[in-house]
XYZ file of C-alpha atoms in Angstrom:
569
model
C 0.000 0.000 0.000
C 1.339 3.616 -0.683
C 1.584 6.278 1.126
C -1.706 7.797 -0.198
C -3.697 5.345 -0.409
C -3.257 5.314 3.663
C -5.667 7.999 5.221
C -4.428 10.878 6.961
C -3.810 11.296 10.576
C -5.872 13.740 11.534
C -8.394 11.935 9.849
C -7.926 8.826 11.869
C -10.851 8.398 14.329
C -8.769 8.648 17.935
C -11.091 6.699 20.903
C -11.051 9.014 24.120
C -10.490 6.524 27.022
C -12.069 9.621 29.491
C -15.566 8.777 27.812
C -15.624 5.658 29.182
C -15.228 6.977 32.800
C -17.823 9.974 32.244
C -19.689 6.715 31.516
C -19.273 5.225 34.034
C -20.024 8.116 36.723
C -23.527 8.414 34.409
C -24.520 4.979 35.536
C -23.471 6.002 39.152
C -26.023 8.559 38.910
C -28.828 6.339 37.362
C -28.097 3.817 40.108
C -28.980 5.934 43.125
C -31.392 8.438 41.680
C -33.422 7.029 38.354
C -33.519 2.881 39.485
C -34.704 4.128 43.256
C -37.949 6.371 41.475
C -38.641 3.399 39.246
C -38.874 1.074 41.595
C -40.853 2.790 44.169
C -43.348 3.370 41.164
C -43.177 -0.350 39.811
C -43.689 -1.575 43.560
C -46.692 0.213 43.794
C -48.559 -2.095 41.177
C -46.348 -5.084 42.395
C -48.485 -8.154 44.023
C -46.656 -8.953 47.020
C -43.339 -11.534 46.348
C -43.296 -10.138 42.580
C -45.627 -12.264 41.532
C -47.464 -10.415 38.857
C -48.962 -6.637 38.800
C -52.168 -5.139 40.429
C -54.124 -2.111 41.709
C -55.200 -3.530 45.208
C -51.836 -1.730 46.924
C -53.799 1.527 45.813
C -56.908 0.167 47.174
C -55.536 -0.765 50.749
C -53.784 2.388 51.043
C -56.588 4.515 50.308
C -59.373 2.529 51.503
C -59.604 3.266 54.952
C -61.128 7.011 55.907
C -57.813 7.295 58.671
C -55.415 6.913 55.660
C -57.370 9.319 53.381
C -57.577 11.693 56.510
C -53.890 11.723 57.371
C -53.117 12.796 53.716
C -55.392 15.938 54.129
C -53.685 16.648 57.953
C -50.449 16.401 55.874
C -51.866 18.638 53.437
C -53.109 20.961 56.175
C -49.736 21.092 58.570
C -47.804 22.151 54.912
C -49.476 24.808 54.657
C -49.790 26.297 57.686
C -45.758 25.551 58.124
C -45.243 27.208 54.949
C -47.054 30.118 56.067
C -46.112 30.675 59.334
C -42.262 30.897 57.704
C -43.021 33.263 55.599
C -44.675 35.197 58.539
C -41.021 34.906 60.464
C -38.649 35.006 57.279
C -39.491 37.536 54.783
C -39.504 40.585 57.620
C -35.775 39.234 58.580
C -35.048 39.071 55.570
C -35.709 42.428 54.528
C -34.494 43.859 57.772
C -31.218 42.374 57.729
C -30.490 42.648 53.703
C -32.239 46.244 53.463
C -32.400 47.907 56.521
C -30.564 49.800 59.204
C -32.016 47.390 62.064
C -29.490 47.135 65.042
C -28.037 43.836 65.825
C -28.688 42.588 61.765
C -25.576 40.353 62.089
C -26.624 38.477 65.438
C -30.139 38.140 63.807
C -28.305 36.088 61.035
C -26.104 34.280 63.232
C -29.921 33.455 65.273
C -31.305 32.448 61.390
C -28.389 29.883 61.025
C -28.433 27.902 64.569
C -31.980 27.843 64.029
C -31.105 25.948 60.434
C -28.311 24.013 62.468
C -30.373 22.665 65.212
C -32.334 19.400 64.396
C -35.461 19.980 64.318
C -36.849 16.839 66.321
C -33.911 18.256 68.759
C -36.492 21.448 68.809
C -39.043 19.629 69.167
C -38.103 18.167 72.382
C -37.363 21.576 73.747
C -40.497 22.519 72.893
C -42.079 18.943 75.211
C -40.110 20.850 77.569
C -41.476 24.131 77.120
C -44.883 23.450 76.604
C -45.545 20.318 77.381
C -49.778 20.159 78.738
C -49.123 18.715 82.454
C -45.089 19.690 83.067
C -43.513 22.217 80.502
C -41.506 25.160 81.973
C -44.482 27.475 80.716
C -47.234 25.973 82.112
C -45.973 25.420 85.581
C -44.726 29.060 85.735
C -48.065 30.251 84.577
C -50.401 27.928 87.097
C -47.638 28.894 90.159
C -48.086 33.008 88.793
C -51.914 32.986 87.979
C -53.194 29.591 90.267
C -55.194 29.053 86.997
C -55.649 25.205 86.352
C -55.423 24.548 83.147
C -52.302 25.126 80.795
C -51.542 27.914 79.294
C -50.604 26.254 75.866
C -50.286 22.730 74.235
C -47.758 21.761 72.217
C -49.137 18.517 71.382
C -51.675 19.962 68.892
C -51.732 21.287 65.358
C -51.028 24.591 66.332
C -47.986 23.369 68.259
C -46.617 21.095 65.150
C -46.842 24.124 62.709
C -45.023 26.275 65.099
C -41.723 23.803 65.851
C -41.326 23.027 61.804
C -42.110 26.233 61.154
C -39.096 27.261 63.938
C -36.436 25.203 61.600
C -37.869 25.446 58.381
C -38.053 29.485 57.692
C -34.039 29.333 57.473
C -35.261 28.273 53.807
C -37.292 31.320 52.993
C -34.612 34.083 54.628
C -31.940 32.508 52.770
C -33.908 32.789 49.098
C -35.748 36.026 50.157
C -32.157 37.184 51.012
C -30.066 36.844 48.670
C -33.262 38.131 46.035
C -33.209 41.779 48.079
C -29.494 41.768 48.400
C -29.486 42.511 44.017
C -32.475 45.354 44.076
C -31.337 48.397 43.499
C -32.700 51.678 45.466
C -34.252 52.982 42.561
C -37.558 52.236 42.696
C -37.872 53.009 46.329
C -36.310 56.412 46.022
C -39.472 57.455 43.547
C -41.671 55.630 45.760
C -39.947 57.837 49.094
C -40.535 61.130 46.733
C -43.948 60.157 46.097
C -44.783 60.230 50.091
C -44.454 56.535 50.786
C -42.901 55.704 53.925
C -40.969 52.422 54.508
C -43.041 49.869 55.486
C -45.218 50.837 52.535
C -42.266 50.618 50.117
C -41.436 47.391 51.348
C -44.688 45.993 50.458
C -45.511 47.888 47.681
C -42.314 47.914 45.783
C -38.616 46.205 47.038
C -41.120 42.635 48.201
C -43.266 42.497 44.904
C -39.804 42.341 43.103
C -39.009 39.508 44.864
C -41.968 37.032 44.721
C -40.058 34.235 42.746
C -37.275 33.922 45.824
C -40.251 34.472 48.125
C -42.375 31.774 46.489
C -39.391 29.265 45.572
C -38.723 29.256 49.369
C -42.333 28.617 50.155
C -42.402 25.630 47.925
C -38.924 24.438 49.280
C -40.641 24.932 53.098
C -44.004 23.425 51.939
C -42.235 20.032 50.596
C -39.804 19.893 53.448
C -42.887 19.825 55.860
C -44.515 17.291 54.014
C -41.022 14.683 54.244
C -40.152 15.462 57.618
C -40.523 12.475 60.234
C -39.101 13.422 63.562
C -40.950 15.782 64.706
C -44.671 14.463 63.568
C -43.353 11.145 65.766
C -42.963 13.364 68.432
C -46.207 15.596 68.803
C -48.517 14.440 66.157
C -48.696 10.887 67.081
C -49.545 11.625 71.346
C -51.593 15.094 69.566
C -53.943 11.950 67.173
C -53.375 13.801 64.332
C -52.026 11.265 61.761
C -49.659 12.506 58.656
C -48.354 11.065 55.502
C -44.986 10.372 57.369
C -46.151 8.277 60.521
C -48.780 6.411 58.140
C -45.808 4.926 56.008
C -43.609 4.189 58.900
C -47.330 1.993 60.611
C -46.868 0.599 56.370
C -43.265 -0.762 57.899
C -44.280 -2.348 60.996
C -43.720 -5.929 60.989
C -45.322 -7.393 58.614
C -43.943 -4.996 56.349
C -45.956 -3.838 53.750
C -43.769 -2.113 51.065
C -45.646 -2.386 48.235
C -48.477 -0.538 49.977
C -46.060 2.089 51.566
C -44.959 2.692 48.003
C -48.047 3.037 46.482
C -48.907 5.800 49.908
C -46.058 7.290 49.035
C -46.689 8.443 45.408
C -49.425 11.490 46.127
C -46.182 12.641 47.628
C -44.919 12.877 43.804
C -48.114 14.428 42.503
C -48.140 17.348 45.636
C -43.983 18.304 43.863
C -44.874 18.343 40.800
C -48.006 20.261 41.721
C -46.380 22.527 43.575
C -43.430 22.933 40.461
C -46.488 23.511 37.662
C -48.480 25.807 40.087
C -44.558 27.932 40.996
C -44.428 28.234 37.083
C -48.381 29.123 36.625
C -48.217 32.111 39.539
C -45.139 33.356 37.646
C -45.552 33.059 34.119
C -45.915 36.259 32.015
C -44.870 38.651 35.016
C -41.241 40.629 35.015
C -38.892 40.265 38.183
C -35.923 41.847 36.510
C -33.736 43.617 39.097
C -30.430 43.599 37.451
C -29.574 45.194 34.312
C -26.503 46.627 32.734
C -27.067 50.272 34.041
C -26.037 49.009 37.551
C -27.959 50.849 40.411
C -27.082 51.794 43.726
C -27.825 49.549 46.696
C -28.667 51.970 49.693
C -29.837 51.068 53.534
C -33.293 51.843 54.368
C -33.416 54.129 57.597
C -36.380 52.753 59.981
C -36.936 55.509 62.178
C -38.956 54.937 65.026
C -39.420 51.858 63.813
C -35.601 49.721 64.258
C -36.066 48.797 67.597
C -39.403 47.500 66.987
C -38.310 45.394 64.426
C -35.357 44.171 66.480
C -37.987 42.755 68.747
C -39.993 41.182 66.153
C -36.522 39.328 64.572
C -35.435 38.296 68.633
C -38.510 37.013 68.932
C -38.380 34.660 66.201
C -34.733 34.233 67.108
C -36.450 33.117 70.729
C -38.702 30.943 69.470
C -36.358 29.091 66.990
C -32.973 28.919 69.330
C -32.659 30.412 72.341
C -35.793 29.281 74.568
C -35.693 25.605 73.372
C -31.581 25.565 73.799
C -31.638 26.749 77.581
C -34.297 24.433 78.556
C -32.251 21.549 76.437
C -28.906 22.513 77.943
C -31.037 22.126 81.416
C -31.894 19.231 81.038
C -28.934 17.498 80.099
C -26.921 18.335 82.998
C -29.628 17.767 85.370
C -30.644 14.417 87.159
C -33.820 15.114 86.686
C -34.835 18.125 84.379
C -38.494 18.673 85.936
C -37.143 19.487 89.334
C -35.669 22.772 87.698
C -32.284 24.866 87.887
C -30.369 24.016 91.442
C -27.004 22.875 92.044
C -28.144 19.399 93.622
C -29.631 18.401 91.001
C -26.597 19.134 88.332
C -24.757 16.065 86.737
C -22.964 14.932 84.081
C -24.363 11.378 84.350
C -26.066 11.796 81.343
C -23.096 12.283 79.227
C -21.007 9.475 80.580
C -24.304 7.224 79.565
C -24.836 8.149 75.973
C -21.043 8.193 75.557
C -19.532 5.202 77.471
C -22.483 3.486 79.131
C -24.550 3.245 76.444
C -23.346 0.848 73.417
C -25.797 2.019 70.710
C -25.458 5.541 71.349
C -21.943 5.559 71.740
C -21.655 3.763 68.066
C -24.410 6.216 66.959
C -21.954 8.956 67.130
C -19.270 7.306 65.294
C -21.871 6.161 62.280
C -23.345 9.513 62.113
C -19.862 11.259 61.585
C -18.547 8.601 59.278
C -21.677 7.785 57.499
C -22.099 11.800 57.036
C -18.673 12.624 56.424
C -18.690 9.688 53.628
C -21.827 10.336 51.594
C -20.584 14.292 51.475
C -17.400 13.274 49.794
C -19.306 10.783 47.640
C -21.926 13.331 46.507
C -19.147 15.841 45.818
C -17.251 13.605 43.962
C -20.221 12.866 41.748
C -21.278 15.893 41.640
C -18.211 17.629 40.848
C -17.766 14.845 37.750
C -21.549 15.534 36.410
C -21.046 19.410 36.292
C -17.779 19.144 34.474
C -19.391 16.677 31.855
C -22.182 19.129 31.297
C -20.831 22.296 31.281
C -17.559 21.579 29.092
C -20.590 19.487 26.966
C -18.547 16.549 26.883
C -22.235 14.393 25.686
C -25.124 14.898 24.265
C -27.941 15.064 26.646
C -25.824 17.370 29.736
C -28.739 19.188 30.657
C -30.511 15.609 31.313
C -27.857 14.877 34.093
C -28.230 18.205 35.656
C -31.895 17.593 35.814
C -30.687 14.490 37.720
C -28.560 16.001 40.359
C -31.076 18.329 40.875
C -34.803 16.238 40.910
C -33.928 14.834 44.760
C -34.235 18.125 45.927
C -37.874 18.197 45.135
C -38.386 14.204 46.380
C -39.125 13.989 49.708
C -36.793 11.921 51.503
C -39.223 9.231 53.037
C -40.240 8.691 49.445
C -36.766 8.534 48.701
C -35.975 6.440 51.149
C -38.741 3.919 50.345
C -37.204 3.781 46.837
C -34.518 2.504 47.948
C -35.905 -0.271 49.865
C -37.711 -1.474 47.256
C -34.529 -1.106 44.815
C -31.575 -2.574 47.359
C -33.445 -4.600 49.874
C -34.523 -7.548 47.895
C -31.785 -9.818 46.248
C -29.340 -10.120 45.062
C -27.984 -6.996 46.817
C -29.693 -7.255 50.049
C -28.367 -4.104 51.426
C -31.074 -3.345 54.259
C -29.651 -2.613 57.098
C -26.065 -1.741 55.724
C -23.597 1.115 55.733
C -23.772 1.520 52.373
C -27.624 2.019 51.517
C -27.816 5.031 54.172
C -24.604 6.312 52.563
C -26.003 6.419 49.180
C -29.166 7.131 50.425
C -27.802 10.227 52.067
C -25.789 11.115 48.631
C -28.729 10.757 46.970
C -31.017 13.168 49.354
C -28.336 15.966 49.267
C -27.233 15.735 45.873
C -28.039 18.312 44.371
C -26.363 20.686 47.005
C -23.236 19.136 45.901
C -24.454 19.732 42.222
C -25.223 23.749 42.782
C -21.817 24.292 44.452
C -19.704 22.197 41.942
C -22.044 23.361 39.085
C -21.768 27.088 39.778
C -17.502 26.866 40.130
C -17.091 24.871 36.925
C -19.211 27.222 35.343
C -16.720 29.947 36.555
C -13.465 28.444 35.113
C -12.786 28.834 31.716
C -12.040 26.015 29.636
C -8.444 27.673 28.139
C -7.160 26.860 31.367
C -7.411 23.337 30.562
C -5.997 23.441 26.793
C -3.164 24.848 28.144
C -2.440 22.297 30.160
C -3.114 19.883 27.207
C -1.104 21.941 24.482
C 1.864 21.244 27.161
C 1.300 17.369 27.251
C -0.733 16.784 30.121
C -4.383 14.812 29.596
C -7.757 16.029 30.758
C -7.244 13.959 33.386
C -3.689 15.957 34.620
C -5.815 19.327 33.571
C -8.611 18.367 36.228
C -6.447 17.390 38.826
C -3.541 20.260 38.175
C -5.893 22.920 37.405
C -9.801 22.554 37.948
C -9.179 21.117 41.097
C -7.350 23.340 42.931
C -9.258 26.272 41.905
C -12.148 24.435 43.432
C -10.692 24.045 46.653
C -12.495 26.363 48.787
C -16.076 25.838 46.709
C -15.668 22.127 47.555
C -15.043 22.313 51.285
C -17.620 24.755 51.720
C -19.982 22.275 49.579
C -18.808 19.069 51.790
C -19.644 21.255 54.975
C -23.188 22.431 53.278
C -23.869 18.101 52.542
C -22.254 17.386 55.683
C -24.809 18.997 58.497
C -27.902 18.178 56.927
C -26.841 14.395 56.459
C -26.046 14.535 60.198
C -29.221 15.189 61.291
C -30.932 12.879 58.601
C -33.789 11.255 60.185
C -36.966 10.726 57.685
C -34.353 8.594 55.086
C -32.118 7.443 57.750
C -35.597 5.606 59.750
C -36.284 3.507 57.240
C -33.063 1.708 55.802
C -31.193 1.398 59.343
C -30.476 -1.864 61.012
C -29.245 -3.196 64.720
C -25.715 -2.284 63.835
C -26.028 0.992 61.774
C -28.252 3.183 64.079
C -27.290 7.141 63.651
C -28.144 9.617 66.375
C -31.305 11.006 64.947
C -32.423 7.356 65.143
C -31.366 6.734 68.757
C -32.557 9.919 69.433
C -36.158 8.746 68.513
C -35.685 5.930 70.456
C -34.666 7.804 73.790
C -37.358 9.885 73.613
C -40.362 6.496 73.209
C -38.850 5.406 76.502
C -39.038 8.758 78.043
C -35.345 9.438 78.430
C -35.685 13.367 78.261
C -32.011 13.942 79.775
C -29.973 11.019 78.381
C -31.894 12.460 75.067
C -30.732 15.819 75.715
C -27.264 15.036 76.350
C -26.765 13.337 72.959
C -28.559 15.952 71.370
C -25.736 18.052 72.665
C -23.131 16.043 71.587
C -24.644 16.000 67.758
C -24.759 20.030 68.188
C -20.752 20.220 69.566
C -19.834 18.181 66.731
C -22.279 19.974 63.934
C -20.949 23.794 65.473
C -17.060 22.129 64.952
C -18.286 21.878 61.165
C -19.402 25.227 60.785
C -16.587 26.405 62.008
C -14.162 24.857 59.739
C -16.298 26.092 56.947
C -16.125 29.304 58.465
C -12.428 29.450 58.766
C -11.624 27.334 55.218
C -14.200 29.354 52.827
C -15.293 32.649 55.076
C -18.284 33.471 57.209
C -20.537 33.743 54.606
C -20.556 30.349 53.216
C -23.799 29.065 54.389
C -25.851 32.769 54.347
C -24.131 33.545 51.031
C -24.416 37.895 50.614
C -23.930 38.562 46.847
């Protein structure tokens, strides 16, 4: 053969070895996201064993009035939760992002232990607090007033709203934030000329701008409520008021009825994508642009008369949230008995040496929940980190499909979730009920796409010539990620890991479900301690979950700056 009958080189076809790893971490990201949904939908119709399909799952979970029933109560407690954070969020919000309200900075430190505290943690403070027959506020107000009945109930509707509501607003400030942080004073200068004062420019002009954070959060809140376990356990199970959440876990008493949990479970879908269609129906055809190319200038808002006023309304929430349910947490923990109130005799630290030497399963609690945590953050990273560099340098075809991925399990609730993977990697031939791994991935999977938005948003900010000039020098896109992309990521990562890290901490709805004898977390022993009425030894451990979540934020704080988890633009 000549020379030109042979073809070219550059038109030789050269085989990139790097596809077959991006791949590879595509299955990864089928396997825990796409085969859990599918099989929590194919379980639904399945006839119990797998043998053959049918509609009777359907028909047992919906055919008793108490099932039915606890779907509207679940329906019911969203809303009100979603409400009552809007109530507390969107005035802190605007006071500490627009205003010159004293103390704005200790309101936002307030806004983020609320966020960090678990909120069946708060929960029990609130038992505490308000319990009917023994809470700090009732006994105070029968020994001031000699009335006898309590003052207020936390085992009721009005007392579930109020604790989810206390750790779920954190959402809502941090979208409604961020939103006010890029209007410019323009608009409210005309509307100051025009006679308005500042409360009415806050609701007739800078808020209306920023309905879609506003609303986004709401949603966000709304669907959080909905998935959240702990603290329905808690009060809504001694308050009679059954929910989605403590239906499916009754669905997983022995015998275990997965099929019809599964098929409970799906309205759950429906209510996201109901709540997605109905975000994009309130929105559609209205303008919310607040930053053009013109700039505009960002000024404070002076209060007047009224800053301390709205001091009081923020410390309040900030009350409510952290500092009440803390003290009376903190009491009881070092107490031998926490009804028998604050006195020196009755101080101890008993209750630490239980949960951390006496007490087996607590004690290896701790060490799953930091290892399980700490694992499935640098897993999701990882992951997500790999996806956002496959779709933004477009290195397939269908990128935008695999960021839909990373983000959908934001917008699944996690018991669903969770359920999805027991009907995926219970059965054989993985049998991985019980393990390590299945809460690992599980927690991956649930926090996903806060991995994706951090890795997504640094890629996004590198530009690709970085990497070709590490490749016109020799080096592979494999040398170019790890030389280049990498180490510009550094900070962005950590402060990622830290952001996956809490919440998988304090995992309980997912965590419920999939844990065996030998891979209990805290928020599980937790819920244990508190069935058998263990207020202090509960306390104590909840304290020991805070030390080591606060040791997290601070690392973030000193690695990537103060601002990493209430991100100012």
């Amino acid at each position: 053969m000549t020379d030109a009958a042979m073809p070219a080189p550059a038109a030789r076809r050269v085989f990139d070895w790097s596809m077959l790893l991006w791949l590879a971490l595509i299955a990864i990201l089928l396997f825990v996201v796409v085969n859990p949904l599918a099989r929590l939908v194919l379980s639904s119709f399945e006839v119990r064993d797998g043998a053959g399909y049918t509609f009777d799952n359907y028909l047992a979970a919906y055919g008793r009035p108490r099932y039915v029933q606890a779907l509207v109560n679940t329906l019911v407690m969203g809303a009100g939760v979603a409400a009552l954070s809007a109530v507390f969020a969107v005035p802190l919000a605007w006071a500490c992002s627009r205003t010159d309200m004293p103390g704005r900075n200790l309101i936002r430190l307030g806004v983020l232990a609320a966020f960090i505290m678990p909120p069946y943690l708060g929960a029990v403070g609130w038992i505490l607090l308000a319990g009917p027959n023994a809470g700090w506020i009732n006994r105070a107000w029968v020994a001031v007033t000699g009335a006898g009945e309590p003052l207020v109930n936390v085992f009721t509707l009005g007392g579930l709203i109020l604790i989810m509501a206390c750790n779920l607003f954190f959402f809502i400030f941090v979208f409604t934030t961020s939103a006010l942080e890029l209007v410019s004073s323009e608009m409210e200068d005309a509307a100051n000329v025009l006679g308005a004062g500042p409360l009415r420019t806050a609701f007739s002009i800078t808020l209306p701008l920023v309905y879609p954070a506003i609303i986004g959060g709401v949603i966000v809140v709304f669907l959080q409520s909905l998935a959240l376990f702990g603290v329905p356990a808690l009060i809504a199970i001694p308050a009679r008021y059954p929910v989605v959440t403590t239906q499916l876990w009754q669905f997983f008493e022995h015998p275990v009825r997965v099929e019809v949990a599964a098929a409970y479970a799906i309205p759950l879908l429906l209510v996201t994508m109901g709540m997605l269609a109905l975000q994009r129906l309130i929105l559609r055809r209205k303008g919310f642009v607040t930053v053009t190319g013109k700039g505009g200038e960002r000024r404070i808002v002076a209060l007047g008369r009224w800053r301390w006023p709205m001091l009081g309304y923020a410390a309040f929430v900030c009350a409510l949230s952290v500092v009440m349910p803390m003290i009376v947490l903190v009491q009881a923990a070092f107490a031998k008995a926490w009804g028998r109130g604050f006195s020196f005799d009755n101080l101890t630290l008993a209750n630490f040496k239980y949960v951390l030497v006496d007490n087996v399963s607590a004690r290896q609690s701790i060490w799953n929940t930091v290892w399980y945590s700490a694992t499935a953050a640098f897993l999701a990273i990882a992951l997500a980190l790999a996806i956002a560099y496959i779709v933004h340098r477009k290195l397939v075809r269908f990128g935008g499909a695999l960021a839909f991925l990373c983000m959908a399990p934001f917008v699944i609730p996690g018991i669903v979730l969770a359920i999805g993977f027991y009907a995926a990697y219970a059965p054989p031939p993985l049998l991985l009920y019980g393990t390590a791994t299945i809460l690992i991935l599980a927690f991956a999977t649930r926090l996903l796409p806060i991995a994706y938005g951090s890795a997504a948003a640094g890629v996004s900010s590198i530009h690709p010539e970085m990497e070709e000039a590490v490749r016109i020098l020799g080096g592979g896109r494999f040398t170019a990620i790890r030389r280049v992309v990498a180490p510009l990521l550094k900070r962005t990562l950590v402060g990622a890991w830290v952001l996956v890290f809490i919440p998988a901490s304090q995992e309980l709805s997912t965590a419920i479900f999939l844990t065996g004898p030998n891979t209990r977390v805290i928020s599980v022993v937790l819920l244990d301690l508190s069935e058998q009425g263990n207020l202090e030894q509960l306390a104590a451990l909840g304290g020991v979950l805070l030390v080591i979540t606060i040791g997290i934020v601070a690392l973030g704080f000193r690695v990537v700056g103060r601002d990493f988890m209430l991100r100012r633009t």
